[in-house]
Short mmCIF file of C-alpha atoms in Angstrom, two decimals:
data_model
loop_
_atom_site.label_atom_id
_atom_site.label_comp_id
_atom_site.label_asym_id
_atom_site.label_seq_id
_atom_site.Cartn_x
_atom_site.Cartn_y
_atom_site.Cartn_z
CA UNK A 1 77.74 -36.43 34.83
CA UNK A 2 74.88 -35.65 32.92
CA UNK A 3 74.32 -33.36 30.32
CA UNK A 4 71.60 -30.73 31.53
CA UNK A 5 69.66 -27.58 29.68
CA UNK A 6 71.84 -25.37 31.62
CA UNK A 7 74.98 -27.27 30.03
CA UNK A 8 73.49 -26.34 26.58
CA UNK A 9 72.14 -23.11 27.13
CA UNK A 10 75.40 -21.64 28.94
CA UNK A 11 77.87 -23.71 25.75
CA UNK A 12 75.67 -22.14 22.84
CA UNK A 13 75.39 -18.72 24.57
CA UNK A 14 71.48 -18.32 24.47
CA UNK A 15 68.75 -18.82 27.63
CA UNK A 16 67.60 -22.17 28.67
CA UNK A 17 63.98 -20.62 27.57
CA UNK A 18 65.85 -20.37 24.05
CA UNK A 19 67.10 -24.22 23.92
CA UNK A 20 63.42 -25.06 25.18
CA UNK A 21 62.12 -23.90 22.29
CA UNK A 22 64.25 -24.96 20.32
CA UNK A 23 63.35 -28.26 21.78
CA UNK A 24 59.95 -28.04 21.27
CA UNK A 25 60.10 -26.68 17.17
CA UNK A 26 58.72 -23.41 18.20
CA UNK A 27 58.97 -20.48 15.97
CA UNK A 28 59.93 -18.12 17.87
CA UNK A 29 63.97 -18.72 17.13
CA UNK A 30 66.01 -17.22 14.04
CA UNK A 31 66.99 -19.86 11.62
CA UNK A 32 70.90 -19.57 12.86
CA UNK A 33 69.93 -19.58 16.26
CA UNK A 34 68.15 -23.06 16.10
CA UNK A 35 70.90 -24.50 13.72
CA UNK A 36 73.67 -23.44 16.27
CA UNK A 37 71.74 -25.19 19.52
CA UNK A 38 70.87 -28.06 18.14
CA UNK A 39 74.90 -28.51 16.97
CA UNK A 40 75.56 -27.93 20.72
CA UNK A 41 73.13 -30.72 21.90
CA UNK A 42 74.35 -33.10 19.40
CA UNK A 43 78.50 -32.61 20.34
CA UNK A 44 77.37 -32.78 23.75
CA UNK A 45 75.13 -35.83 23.23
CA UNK A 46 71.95 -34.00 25.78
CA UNK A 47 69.10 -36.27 26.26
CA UNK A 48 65.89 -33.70 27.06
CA UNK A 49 64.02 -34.60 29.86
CA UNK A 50 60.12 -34.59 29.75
CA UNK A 51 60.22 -30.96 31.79
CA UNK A 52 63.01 -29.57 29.73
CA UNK A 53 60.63 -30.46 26.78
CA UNK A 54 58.01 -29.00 28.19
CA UNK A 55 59.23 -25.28 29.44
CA UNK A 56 58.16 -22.98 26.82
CA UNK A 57 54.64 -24.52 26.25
CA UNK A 58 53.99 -24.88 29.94
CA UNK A 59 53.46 -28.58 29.89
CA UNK A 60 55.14 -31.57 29.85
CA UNK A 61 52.64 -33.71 28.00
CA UNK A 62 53.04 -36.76 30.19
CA UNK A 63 50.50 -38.36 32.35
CA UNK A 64 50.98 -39.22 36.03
CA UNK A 65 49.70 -42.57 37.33
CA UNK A 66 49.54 -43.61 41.01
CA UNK A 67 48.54 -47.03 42.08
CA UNK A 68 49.40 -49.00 45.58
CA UNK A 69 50.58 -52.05 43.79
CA UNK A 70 51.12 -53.60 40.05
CA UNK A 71 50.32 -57.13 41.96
CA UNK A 72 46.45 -56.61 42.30
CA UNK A 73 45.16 -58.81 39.70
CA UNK A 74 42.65 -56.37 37.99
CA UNK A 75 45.21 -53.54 37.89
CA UNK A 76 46.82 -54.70 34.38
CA UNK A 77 43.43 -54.19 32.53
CA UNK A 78 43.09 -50.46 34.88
CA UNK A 79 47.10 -49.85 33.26
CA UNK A 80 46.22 -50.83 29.82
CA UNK A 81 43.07 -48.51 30.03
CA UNK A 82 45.17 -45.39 30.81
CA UNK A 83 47.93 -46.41 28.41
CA UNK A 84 45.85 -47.05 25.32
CA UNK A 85 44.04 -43.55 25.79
CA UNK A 86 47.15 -41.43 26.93
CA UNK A 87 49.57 -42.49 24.18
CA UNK A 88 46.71 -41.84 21.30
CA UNK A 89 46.67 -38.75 22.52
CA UNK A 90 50.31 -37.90 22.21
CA UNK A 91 51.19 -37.95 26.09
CA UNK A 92 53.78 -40.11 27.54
CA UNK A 93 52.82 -41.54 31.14
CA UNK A 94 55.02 -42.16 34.88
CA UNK A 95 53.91 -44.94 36.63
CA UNK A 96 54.49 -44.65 40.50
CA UNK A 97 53.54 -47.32 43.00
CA UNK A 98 53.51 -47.27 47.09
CA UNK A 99 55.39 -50.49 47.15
CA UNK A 100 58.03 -49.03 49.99
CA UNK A 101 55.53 -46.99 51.79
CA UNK A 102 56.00 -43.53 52.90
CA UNK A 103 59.17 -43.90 50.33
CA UNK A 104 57.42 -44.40 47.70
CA UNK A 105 55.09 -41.11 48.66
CA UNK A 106 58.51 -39.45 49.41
CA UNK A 107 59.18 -39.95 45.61
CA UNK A 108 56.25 -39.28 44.42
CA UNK A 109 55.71 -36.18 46.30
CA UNK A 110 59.58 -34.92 44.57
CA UNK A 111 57.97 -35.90 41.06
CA UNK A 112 54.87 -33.28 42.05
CA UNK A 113 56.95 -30.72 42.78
CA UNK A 114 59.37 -30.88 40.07
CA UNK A 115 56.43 -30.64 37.75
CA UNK A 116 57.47 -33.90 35.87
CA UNK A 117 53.85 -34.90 34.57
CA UNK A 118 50.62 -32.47 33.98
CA UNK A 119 48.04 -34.18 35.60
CA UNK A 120 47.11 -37.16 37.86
CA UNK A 121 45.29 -40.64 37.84
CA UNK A 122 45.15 -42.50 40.68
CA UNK A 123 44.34 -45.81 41.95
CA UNK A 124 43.77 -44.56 45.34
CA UNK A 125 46.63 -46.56 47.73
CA UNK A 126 45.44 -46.49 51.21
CA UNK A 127 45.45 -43.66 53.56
CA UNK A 128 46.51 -41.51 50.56
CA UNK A 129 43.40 -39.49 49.58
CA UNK A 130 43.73 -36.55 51.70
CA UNK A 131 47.33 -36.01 49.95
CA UNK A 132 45.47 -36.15 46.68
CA UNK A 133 43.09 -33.81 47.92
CA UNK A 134 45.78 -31.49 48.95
CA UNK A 135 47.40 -32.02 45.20
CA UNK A 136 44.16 -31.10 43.65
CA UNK A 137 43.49 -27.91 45.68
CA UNK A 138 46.77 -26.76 44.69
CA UNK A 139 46.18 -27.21 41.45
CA UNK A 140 47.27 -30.30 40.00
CA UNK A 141 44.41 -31.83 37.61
CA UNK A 142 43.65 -35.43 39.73
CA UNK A 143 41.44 -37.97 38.42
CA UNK A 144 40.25 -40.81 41.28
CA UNK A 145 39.70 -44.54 39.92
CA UNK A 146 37.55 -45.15 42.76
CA UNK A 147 37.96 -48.51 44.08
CA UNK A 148 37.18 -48.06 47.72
CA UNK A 149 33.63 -45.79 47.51
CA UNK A 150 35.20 -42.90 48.89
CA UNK A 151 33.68 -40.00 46.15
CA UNK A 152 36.80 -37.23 46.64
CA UNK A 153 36.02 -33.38 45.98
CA UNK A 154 37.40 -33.72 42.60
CA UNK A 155 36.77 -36.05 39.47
CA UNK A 156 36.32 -39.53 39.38
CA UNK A 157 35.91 -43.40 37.76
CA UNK A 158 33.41 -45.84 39.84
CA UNK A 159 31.95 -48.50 38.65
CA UNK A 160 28.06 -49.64 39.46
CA UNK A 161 28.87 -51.85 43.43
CA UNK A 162 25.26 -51.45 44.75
CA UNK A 163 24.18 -52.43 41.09
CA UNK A 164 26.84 -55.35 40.90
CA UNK A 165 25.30 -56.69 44.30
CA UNK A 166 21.94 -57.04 43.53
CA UNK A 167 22.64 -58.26 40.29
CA UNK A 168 24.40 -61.13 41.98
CA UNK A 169 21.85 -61.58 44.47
CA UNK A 170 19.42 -61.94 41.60
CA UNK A 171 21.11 -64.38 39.89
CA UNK A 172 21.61 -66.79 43.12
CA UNK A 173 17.70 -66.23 43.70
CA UNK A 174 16.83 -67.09 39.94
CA UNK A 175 18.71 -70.71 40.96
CA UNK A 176 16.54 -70.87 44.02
CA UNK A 177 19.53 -70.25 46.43
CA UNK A 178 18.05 -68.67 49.51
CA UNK A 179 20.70 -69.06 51.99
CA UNK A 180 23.88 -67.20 50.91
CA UNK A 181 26.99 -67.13 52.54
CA UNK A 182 28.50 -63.39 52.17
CA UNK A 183 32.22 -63.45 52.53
CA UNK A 184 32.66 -59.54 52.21
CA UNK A 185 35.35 -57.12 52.06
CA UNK A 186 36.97 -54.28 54.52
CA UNK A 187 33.72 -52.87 55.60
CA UNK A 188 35.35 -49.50 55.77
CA UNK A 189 35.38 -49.56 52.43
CA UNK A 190 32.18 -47.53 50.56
CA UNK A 191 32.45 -50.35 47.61
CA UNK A 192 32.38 -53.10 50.04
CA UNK A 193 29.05 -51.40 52.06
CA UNK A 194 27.69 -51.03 48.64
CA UNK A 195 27.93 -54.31 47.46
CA UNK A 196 26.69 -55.56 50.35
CA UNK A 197 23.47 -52.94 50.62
CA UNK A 198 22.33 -54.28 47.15
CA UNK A 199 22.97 -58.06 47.93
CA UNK A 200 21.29 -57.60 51.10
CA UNK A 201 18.46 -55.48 49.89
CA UNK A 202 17.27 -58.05 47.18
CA UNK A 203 17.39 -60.88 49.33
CA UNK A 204 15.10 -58.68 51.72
CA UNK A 205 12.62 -58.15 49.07
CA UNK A 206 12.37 -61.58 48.50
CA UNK A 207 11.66 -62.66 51.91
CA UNK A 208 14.76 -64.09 52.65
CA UNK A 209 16.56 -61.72 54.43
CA UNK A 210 20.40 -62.29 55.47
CA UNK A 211 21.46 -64.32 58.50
CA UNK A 212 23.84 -62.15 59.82
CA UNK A 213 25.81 -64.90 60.85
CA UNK A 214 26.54 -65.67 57.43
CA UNK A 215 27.80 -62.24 56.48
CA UNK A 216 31.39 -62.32 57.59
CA UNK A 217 34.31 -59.50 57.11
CA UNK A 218 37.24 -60.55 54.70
CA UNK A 219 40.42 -59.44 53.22
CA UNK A 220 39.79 -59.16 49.40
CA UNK A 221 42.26 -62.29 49.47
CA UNK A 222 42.05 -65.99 48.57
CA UNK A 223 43.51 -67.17 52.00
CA UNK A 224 40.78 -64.97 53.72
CA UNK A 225 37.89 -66.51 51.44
CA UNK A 226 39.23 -69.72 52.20
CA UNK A 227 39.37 -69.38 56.22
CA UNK A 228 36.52 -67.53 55.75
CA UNK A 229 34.35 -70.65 54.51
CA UNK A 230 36.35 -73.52 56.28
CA UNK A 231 35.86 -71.41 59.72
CA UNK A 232 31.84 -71.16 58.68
CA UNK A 233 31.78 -74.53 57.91
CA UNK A 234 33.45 -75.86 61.02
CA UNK A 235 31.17 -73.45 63.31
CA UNK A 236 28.00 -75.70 61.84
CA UNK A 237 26.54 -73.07 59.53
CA UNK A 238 24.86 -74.35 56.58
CA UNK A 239 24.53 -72.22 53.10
CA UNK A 240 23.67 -73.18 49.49
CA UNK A 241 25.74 -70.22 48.17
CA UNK A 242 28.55 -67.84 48.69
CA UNK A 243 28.48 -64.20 47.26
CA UNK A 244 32.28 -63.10 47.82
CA UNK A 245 33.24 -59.29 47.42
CA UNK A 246 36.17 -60.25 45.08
CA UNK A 247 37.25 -63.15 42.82
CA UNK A 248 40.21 -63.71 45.03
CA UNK A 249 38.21 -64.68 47.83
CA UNK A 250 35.54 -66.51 45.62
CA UNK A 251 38.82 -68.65 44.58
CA UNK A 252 39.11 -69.23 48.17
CA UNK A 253 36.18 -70.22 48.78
CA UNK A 254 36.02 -72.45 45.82
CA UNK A 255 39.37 -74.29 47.43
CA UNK A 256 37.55 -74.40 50.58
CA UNK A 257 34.29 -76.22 49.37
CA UNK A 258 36.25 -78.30 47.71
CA UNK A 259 38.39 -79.38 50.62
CA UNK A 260 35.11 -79.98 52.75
CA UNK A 261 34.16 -82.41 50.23
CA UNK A 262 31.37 -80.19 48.51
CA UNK A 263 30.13 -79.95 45.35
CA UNK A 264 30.42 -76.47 43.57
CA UNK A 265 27.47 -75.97 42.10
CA UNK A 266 25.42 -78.75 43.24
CA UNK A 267 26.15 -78.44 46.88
CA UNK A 268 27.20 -74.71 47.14
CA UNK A 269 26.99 -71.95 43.98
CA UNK A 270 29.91 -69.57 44.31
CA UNK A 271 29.57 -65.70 42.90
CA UNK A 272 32.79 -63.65 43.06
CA UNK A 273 32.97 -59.75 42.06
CA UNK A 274 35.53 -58.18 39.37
CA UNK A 275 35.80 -60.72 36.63
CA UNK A 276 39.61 -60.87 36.51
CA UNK A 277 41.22 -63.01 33.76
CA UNK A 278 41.59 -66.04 35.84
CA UNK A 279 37.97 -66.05 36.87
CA UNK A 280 37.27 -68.12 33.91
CA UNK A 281 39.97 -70.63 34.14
CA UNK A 282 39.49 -72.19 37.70
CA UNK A 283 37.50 -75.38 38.05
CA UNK A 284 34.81 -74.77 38.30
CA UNK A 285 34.62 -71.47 36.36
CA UNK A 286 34.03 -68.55 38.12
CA UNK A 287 30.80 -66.93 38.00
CA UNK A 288 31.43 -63.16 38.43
CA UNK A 289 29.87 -59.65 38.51
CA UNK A 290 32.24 -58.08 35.64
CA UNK A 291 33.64 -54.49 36.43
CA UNK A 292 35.17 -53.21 33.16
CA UNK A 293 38.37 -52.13 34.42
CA UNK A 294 39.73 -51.30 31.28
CA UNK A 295 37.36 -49.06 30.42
CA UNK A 296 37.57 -47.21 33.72
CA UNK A 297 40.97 -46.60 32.80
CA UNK A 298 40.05 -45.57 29.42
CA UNK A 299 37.25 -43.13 31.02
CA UNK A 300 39.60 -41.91 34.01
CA UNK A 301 42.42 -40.78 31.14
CA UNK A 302 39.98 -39.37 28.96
CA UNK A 303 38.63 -37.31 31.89
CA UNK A 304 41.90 -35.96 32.86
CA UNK A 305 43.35 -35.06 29.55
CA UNK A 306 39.93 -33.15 28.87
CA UNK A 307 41.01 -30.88 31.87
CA UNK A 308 44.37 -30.47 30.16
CA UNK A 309 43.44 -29.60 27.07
CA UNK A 310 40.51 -27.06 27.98
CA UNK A 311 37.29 -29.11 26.52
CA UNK A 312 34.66 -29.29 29.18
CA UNK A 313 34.08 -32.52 30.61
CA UNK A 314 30.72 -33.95 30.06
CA UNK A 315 30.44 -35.28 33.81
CA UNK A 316 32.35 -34.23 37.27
CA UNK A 317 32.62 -38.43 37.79
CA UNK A 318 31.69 -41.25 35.96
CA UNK A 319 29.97 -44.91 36.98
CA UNK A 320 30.28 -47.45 34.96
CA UNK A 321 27.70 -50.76 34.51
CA UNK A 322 28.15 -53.87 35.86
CA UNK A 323 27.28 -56.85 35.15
CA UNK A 324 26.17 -61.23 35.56
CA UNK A 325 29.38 -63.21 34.00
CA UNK A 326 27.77 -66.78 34.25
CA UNK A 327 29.57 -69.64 34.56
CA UNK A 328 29.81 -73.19 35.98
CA UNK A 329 30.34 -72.33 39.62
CA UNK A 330 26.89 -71.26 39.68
CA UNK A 331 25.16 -73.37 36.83
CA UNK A 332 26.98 -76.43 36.12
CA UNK A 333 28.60 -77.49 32.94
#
């Protein structure tokens, strides 16, 4: 069984408040006092947790972090991010994921409540903001890495999508590609809209405006960019470009083109959105509007251990640039 604070506290005859500050070096305990616990916590080999730790100075100095999946392929850069900037700062950090579902929020949910970590950042997993919400309103400091465009009630990480779309959309002009194929995300995402308003909006301006039978809904995956350009191309449709929401489906369409016997650029140009590590590495290489994940993870921890720490933070939410990545898929070698 293991050893708890109560276990110490009740051997070595003093309060559990006493062995926490003990615990923590504070200097509020006689010299004799502090000797004698920490004998008792050595003989009985106790192991403090993070909230035992934390009990006389309020805190537990450890970081929350809640994300729907480690499998998304930008979320190691997001992880990194929060990592680099939480352990400079002398915080530890629990990683919880919604792998299993309403399990996983089960868990979660016990780690709020038993006031293991201080504060909150999130990689929002679906159907999970009006829980965070909740969180926050109580009282728990929550910080949003906003991937979906959904701009909560309390603090958080975007990066430029409206931007990032007519960036891309410029690009594919400046190559004299006028008839784009848009293979976009959920459009109940805000990102998704986004990207598409600013895509859209440039082409507009330029006089050619989107055939709406080339804008087609996707899955942010590379089968769904890949049915999404081999069912275009068997319908008949005809496009000199593709603009997809996420490099995942760009892949897919890339392995689509391919299969059709198309030539990427010379045939088709291909744009994806996110600039994940193997972006550059597919043949051709990805041309990609680059969200710097990395430092919205750096940004989204710095935000939230501001609101721990009492300094004011400079801004409620932040949005980060984007920006052209070109490569072959659009220019050739």
């Amino acid at each position: 069984m293991r050893v708890t604070i109560a276990d110490v506290a009740r051997i070595a005859g003093v309060s559990k408040t006493t062995v926490s500050r003990v615990l923590n070096t504070r200097g509020e305990v006689d010299h004799a006092t502090r000797a004698h616990v920490r004998e008792v916590i050595e003989r009985l080999g106790y192991v403090p947790s993070s909230g035992a730790v934390g009990l006389a100075r309020g805190s537990s100095r450890t970081i929350g972090m809640l994300v729907p999946s480690l499998t998304w392929p930008w979320m190691g850069e997001v992880l990194q991010g929060v990592v680099d900037t939480v352990e400079e700062a002398g915080f530890g950090l629990l990683l919880f994921t919604c792998n299993r579902g309403t399990d996983s929020v089960a868990r979660f949910t016990s780690q709020v409540s038993a006031r293991a970590f201080d504060g909150l950042v999130a990689v929002e997993p679906e159907d999970t903001l009006a829980m965070l919400t909740a969180l926050h309103r109580k009282g728990l400091p929550v910080v949003l890495i906003d991937d979906r465009g959904r701009h909560p009630e309390f603090p958080h990480v975007t990066a430029e999508n409206r931007e990032g779309g007519a960036a891309a959309a410029h690009h594919l002009l400046s190559l004299e590609r006028r008839r784009p194929l848009v293979v976009a995300g959920p459009l109940r995402f805000g990102c998704v809209r986004d990207r598409l308003d600013g895509f859209g909006g440039v082409y507009a301006e330029g006089g050619h405006p989107l055939d709406p039978a080339l804008v087609v809904e996707s899955d942010f995956t590379e089968a769904g960019g890949r049915a999404a350009v081999r069912r275009l191309l068997g319908e008949g449709h005809t496009f000199d470009a593709v603009f997809a929401h996420n490099d995942l489906a760009a892949i897919g369409a890339l392995a689509a083109l391919r299969a059709a016997g198309l030539r990427v650029p010379d045939d088709v140009a291909v744009i994806g959105f996110d600039d994940i590590p193997m972006a550059g590495l597919t043949h051709p290489a990805l041309t990609t509007v680059h969200q710097p994940m990395r430092t919205m993870g750096e940004t989204a921890a710095r935000m939230l251990l501001a609101q721990l720490t009492g300094e004011e933070s400079s801004r409620a939410s932040a949005v980060l640039p984007t920006s052209v990545v070109v490569r072959e898929s659009t220019v050739g070698p």
